[in-house]
JSON list of C-alpha atoms in Angstrom, two decimals:
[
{"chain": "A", "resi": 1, "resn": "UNK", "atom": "CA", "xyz": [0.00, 0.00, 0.00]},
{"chain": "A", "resi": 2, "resn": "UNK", "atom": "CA", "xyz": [2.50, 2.66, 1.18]},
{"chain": "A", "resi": 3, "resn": "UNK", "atom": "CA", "xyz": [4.66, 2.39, -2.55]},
{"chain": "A", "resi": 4, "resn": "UNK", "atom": "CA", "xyz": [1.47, 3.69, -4.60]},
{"chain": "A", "resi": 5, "resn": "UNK", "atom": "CA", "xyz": [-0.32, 5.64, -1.63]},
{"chain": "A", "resi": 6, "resn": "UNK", "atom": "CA", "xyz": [-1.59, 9.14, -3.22]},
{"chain": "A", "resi": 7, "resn": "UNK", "atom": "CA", "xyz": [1.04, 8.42, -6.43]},
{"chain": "A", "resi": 8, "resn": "UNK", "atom": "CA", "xyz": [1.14, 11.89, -7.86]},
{"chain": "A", "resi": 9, "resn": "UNK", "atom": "CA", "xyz": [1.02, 12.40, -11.55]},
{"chain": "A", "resi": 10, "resn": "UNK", "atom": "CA", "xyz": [1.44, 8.96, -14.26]},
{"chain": "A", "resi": 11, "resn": "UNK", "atom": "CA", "xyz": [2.20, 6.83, -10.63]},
{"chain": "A", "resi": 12, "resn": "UNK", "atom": "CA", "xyz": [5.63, 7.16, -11.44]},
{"chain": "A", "resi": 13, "resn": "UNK", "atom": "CA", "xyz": [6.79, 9.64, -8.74]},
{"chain": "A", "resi": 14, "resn": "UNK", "atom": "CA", "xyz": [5.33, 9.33, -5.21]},
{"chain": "A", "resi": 15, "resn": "UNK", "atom": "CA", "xyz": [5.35, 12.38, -2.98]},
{"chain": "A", "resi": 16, "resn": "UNK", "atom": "CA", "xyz": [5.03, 11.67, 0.65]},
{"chain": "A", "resi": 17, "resn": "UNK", "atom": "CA", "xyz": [2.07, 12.63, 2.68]},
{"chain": "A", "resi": 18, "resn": "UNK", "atom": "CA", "xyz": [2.00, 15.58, 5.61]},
{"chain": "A", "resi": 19, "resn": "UNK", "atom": "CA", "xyz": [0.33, 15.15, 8.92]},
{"chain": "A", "resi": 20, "resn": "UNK", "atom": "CA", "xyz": [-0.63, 18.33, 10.10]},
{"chain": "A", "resi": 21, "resn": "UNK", "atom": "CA", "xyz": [-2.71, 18.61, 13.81]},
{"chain": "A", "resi": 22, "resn": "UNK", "atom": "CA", "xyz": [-3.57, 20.12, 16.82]},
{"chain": "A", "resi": 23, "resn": "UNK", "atom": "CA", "xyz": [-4.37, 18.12, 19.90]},
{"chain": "A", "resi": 24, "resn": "UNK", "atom": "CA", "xyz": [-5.78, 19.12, 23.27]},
{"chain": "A", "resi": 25, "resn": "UNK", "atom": "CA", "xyz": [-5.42, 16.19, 24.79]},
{"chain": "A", "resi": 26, "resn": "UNK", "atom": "CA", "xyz": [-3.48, 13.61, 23.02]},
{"chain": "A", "resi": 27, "resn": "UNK", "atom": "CA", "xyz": [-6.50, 11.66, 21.14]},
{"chain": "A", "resi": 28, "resn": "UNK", "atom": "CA", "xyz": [-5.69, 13.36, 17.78]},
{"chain": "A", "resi": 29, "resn": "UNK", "atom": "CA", "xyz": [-2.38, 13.22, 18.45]},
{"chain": "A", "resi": 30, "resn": "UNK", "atom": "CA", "xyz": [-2.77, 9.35, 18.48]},
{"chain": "A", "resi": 31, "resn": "UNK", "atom": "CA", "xyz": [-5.16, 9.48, 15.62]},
{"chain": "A", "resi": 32, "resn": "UNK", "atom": "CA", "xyz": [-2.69, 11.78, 13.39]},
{"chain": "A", "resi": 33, "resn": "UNK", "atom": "CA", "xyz": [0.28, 8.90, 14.77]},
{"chain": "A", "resi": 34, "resn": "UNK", "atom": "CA", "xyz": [-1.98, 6.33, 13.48]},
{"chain": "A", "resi": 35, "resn": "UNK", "atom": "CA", "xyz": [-2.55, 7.87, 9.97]},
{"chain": "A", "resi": 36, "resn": "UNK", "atom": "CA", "xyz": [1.28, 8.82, 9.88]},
{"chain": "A", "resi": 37, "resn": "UNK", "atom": "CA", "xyz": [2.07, 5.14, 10.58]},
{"chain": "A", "resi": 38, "resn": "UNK", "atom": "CA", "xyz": [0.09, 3.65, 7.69]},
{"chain": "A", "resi": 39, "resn": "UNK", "atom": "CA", "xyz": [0.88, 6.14, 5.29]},
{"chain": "A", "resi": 40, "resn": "UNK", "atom": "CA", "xyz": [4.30, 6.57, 5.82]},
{"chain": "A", "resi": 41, "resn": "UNK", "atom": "CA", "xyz": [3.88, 10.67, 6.39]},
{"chain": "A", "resi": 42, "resn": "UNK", "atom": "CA", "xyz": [5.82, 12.88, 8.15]},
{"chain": "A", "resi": 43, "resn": "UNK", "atom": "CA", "xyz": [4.12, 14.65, 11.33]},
{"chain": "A", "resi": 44, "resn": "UNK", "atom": "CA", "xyz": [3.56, 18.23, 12.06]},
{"chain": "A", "resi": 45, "resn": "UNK", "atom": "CA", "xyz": [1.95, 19.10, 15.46]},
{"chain": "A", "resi": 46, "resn": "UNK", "atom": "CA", "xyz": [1.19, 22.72, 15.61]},
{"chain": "A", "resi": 47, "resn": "UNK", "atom": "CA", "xyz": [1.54, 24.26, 19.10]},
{"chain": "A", "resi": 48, "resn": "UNK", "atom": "CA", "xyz": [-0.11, 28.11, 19.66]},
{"chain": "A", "resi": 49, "resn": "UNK", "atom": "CA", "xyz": [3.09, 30.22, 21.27]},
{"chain": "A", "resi": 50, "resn": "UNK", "atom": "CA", "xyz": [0.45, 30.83, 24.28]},
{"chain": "A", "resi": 51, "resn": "UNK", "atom": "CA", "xyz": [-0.93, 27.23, 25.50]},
{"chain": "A", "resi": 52, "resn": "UNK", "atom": "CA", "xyz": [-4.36, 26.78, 26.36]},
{"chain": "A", "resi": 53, "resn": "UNK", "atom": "CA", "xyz": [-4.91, 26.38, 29.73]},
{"chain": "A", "resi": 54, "resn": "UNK", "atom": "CA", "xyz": [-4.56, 22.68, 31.15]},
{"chain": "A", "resi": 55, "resn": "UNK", "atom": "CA", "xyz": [-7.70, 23.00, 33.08]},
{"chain": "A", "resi": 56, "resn": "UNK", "atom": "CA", "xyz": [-10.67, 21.96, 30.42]},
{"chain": "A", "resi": 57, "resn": "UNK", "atom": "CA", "xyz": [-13.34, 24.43, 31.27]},
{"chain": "A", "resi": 58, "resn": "UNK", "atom": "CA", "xyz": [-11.23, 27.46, 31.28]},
{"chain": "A", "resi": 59, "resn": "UNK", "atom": "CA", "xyz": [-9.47, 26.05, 28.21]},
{"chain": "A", "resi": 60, "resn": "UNK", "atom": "CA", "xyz": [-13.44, 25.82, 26.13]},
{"chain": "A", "resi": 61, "resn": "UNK", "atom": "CA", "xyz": [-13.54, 29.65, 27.58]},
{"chain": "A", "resi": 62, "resn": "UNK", "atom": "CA", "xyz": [-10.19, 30.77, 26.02]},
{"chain": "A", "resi": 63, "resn": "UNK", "atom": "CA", "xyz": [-11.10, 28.71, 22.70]},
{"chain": "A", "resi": 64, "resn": "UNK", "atom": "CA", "xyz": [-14.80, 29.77, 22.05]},
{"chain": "A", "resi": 65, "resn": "UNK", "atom": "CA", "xyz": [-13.46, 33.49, 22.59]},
{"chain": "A", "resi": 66, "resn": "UNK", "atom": "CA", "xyz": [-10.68, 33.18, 20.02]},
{"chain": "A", "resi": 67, "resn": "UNK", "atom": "CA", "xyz": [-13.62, 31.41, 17.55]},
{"chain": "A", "resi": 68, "resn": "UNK", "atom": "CA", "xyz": [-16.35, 33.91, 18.11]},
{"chain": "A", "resi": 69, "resn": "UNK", "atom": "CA", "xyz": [-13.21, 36.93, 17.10]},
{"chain": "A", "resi": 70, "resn": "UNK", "atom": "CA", "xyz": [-12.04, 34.97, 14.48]},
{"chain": "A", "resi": 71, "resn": "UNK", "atom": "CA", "xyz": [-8.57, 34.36, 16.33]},
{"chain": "A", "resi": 72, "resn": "UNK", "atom": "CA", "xyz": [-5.71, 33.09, 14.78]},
{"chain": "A", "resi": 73, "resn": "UNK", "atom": "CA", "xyz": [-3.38, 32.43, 17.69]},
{"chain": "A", "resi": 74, "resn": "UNK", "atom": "CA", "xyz": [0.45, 32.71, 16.86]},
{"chain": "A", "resi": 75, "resn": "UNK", "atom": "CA", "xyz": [2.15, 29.14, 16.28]},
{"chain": "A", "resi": 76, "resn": "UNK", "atom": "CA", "xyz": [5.77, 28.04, 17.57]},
{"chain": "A", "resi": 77, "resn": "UNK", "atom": "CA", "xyz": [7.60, 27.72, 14.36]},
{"chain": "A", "resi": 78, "resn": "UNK", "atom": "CA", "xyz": [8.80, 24.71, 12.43]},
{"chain": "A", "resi": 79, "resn": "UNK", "atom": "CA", "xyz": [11.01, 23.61, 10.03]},
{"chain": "A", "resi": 80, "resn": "UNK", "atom": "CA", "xyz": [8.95, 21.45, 7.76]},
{"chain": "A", "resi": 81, "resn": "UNK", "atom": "CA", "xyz": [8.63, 22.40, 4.09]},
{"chain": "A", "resi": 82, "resn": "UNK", "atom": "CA", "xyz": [4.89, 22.28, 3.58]},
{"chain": "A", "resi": 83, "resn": "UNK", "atom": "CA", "xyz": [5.47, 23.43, -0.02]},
{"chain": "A", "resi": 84, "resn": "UNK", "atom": "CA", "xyz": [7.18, 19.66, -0.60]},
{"chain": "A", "resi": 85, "resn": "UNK", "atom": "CA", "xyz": [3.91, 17.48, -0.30]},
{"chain": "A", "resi": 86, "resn": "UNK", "atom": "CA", "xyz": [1.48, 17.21, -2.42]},
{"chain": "A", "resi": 87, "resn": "UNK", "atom": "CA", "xyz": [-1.29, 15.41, 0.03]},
{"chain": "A", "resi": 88, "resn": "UNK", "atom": "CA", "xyz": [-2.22, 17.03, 3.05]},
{"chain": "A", "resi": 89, "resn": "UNK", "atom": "CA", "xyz": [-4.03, 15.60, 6.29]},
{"chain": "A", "resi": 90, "resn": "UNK", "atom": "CA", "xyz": [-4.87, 17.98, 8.73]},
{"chain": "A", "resi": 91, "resn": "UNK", "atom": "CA", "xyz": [-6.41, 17.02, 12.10]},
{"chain": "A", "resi": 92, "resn": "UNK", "atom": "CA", "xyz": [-8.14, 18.94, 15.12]},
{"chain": "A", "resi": 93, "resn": "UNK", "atom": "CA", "xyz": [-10.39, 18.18, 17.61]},
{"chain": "A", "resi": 94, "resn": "UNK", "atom": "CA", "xyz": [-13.76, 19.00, 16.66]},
{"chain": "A", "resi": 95, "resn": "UNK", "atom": "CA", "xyz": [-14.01, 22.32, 19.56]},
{"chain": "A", "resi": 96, "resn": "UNK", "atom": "CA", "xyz": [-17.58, 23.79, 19.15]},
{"chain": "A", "resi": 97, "resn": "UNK", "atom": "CA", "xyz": [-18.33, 22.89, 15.69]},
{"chain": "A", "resi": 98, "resn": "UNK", "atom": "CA", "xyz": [-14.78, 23.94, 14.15]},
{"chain": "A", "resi": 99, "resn": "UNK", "atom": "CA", "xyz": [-11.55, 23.26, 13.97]},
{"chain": "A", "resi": 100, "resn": "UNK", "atom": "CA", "xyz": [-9.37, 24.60, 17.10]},
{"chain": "A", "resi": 101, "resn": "UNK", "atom": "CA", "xyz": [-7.88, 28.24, 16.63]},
{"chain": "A", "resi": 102, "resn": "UNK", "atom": "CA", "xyz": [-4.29, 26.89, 15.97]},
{"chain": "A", "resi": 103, "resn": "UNK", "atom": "CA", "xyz": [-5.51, 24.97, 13.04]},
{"chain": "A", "resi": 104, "resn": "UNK", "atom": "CA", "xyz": [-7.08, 28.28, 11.11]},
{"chain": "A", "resi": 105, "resn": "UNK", "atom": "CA", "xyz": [-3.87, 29.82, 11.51]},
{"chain": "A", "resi": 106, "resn": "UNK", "atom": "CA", "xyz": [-1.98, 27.18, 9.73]},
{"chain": "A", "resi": 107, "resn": "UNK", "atom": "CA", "xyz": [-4.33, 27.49, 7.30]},
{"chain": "A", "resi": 108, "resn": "UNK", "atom": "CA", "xyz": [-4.17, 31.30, 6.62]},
{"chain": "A", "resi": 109, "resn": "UNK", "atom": "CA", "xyz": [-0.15, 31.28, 6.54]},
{"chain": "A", "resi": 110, "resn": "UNK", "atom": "CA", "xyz": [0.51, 28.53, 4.18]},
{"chain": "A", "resi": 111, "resn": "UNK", "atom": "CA", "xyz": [-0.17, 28.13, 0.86]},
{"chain": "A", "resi": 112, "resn": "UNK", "atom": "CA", "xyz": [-1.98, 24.97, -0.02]},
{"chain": "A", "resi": 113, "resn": "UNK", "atom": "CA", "xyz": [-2.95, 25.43, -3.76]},
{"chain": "A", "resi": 114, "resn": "UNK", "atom": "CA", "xyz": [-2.78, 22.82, -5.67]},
{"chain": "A", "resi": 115, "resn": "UNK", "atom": "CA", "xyz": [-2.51, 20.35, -2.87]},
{"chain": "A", "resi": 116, "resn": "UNK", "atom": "CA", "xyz": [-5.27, 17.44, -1.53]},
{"chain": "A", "resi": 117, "resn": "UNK", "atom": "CA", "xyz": [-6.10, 18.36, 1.80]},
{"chain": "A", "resi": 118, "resn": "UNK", "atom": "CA", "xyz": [-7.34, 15.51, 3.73]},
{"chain": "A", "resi": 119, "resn": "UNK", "atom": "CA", "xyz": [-9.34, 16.29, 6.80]},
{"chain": "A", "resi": 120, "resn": "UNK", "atom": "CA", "xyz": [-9.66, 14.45, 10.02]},
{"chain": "A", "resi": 121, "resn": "UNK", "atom": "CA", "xyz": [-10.72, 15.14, 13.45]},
{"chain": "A", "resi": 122, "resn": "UNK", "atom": "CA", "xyz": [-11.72, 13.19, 16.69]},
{"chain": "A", "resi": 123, "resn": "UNK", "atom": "CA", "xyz": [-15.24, 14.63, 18.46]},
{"chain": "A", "resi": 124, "resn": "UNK", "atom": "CA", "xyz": [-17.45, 13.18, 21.45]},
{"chain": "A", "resi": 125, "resn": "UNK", "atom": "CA", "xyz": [-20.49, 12.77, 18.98]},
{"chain": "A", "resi": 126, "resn": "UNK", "atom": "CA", "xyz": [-20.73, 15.92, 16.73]},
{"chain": "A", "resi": 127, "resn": "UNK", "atom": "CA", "xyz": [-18.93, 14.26, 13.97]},
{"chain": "A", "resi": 128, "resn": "UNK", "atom": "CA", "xyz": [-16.96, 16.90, 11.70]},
{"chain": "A", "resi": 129, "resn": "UNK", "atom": "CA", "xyz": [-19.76, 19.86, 12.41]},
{"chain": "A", "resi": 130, "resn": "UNK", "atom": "CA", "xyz": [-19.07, 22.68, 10.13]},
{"chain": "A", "resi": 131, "resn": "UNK", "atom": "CA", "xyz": [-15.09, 21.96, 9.28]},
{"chain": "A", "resi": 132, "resn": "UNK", "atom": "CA", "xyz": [-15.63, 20.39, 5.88]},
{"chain": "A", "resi": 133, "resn": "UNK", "atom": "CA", "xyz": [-17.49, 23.52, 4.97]},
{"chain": "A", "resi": 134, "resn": "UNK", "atom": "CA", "xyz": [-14.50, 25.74, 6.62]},
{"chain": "A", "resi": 135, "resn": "UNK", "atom": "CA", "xyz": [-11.83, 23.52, 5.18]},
{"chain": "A", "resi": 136, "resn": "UNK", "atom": "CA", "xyz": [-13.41, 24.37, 1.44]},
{"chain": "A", "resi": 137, "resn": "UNK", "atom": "CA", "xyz": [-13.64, 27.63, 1.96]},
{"chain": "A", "resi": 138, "resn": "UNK", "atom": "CA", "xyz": [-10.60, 28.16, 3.51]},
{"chain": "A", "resi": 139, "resn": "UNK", "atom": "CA", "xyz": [-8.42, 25.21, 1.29]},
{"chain": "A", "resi": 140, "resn": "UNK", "atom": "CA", "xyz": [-10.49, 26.87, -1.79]},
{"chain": "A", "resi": 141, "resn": "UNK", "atom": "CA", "xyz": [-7.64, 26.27, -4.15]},
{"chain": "A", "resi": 142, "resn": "UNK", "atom": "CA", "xyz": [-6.48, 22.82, -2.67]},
{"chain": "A", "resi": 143, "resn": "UNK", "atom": "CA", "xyz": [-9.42, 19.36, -3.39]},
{"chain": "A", "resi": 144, "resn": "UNK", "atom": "CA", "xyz": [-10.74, 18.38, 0.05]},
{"chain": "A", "resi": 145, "resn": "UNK", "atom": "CA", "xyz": [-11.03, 14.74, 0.05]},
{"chain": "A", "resi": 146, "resn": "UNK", "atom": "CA", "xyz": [-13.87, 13.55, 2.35]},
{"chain": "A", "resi": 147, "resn": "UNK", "atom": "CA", "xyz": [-11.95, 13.19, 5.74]},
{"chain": "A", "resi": 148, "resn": "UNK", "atom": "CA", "xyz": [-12.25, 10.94, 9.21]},
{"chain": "A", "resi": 149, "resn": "UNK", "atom": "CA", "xyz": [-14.46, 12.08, 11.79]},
{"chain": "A", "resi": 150, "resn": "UNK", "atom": "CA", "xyz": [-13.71, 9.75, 14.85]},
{"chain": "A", "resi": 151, "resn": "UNK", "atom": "CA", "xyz": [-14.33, 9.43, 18.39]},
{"chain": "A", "resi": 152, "resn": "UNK", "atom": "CA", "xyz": [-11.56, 8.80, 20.77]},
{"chain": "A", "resi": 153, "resn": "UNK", "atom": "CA", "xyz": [-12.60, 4.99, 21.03]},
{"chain": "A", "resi": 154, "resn": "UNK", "atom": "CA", "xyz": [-12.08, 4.48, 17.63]},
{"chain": "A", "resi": 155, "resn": "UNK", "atom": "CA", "xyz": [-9.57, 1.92, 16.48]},
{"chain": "A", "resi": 156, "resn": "UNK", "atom": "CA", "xyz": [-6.72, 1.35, 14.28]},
{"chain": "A", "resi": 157, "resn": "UNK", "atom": "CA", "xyz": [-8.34, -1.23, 11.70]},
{"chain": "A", "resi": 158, "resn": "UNK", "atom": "CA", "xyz": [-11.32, 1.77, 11.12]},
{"chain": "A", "resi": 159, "resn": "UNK", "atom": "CA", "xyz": [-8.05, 3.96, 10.70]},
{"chain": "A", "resi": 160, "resn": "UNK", "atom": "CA", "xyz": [-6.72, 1.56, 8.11]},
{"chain": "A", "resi": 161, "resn": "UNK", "atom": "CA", "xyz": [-9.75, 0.96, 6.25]},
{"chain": "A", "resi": 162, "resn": "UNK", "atom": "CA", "xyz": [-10.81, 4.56, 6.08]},
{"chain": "A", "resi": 163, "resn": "UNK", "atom": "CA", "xyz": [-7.59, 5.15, 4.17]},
{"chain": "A", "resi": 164, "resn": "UNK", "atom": "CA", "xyz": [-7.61, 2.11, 2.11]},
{"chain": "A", "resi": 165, "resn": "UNK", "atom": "CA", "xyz": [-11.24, 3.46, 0.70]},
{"chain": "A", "resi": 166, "resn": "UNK", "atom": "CA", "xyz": [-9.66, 6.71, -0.09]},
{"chain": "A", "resi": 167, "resn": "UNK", "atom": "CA", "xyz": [-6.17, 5.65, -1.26]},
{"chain": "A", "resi": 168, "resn": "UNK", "atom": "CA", "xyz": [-8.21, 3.16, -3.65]},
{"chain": "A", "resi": 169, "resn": "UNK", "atom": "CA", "xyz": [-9.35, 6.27, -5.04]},
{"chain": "A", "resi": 170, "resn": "UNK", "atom": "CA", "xyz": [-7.98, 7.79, -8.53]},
{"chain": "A", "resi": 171, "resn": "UNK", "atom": "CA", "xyz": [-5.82, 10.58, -6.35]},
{"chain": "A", "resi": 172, "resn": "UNK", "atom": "CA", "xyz": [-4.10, 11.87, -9.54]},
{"chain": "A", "resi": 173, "resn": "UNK", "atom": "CA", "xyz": [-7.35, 13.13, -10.99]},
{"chain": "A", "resi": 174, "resn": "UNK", "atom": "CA", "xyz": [-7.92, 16.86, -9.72]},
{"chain": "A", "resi": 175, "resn": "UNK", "atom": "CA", "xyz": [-10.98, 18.64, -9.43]}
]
């Protein structure tokens, strides 16, 4: 699987796939380790300069704040070349609705024309809520590929088989 996963182009050349996320609390941290391990990506965890705070209620205060503005938080910087993959997964916890606030900002600063963006998040029961939506309109030159949505007990064969159904996919046809 890993030798023609997302082949770019005639299948000839194979570009290697980018994990980006944000995690709260380690589940889509596991989830984006999961998908890095069957794909053979490379992992990006994005980490807002200003931490939210480790207590949960006061962090949902700090994030629906920086949502209802339209925050973009500043990120610590890292040395990845984003402009070197072709396919990229992005993960978040689903955080009223949305992406989290560190997410939007990678999205805003780098430029992901041209590229498959793959979302996936982990939620308690609302699914992906309005991020597909936001991912389009923010990804609006990239193809959004229909993503995971998973809860924290989800498992590592519905990891495996969520990419198999999309890597079976004709990935060198854009939209």
């Amino acid at each position: 699987l890993n030798g023609t996963f997302f082949s770019a182009g005639s299948g000839d050349s194979y570009m290697k796939s980018l994990i980006v996320y944000y995690s709260y609390s380690g589940i889509t941290r596991r989830l984006a380790e999961d998908i890095a391990l069957i794909t053979d990506g490379e992992l990006l965890e994005l980490k807002p300069q200003d931490p939210y705070s480790f207590s949960y209620n006061t962090a949902v205060k700090e994030v629906r704040a920086q949502i209802e503005k339209g925050v973009c938080p500043a990120l610590m910087q890292y040395d990845i070349d984003v402009a070197s993959f072709d396919t990229v997964f992005i993960g978040s916890p689903n955080w009223l609705k949305t992406f989290a606030p560190p997410v939007l900002s990678f999205l805003r600063a780098t430029d992901l024309s041209g590229k498959t963006v793959i979302p996936f998040c982990t939620h308690g029961g609302g699914g992906f809520g309005n991020m597909i939506e936001e991912y389009k309109r923010e990804c609006g030159a990239s193809r959004v590929i229909p993503g995971l949505a998973a809860k924290g007990t989800y498992t590592f064969s519905e990891v495996q088989k969520w990419l198999d159904s999309i890597g079976s996919d004709d990935a060198s046809t854009s939209s």
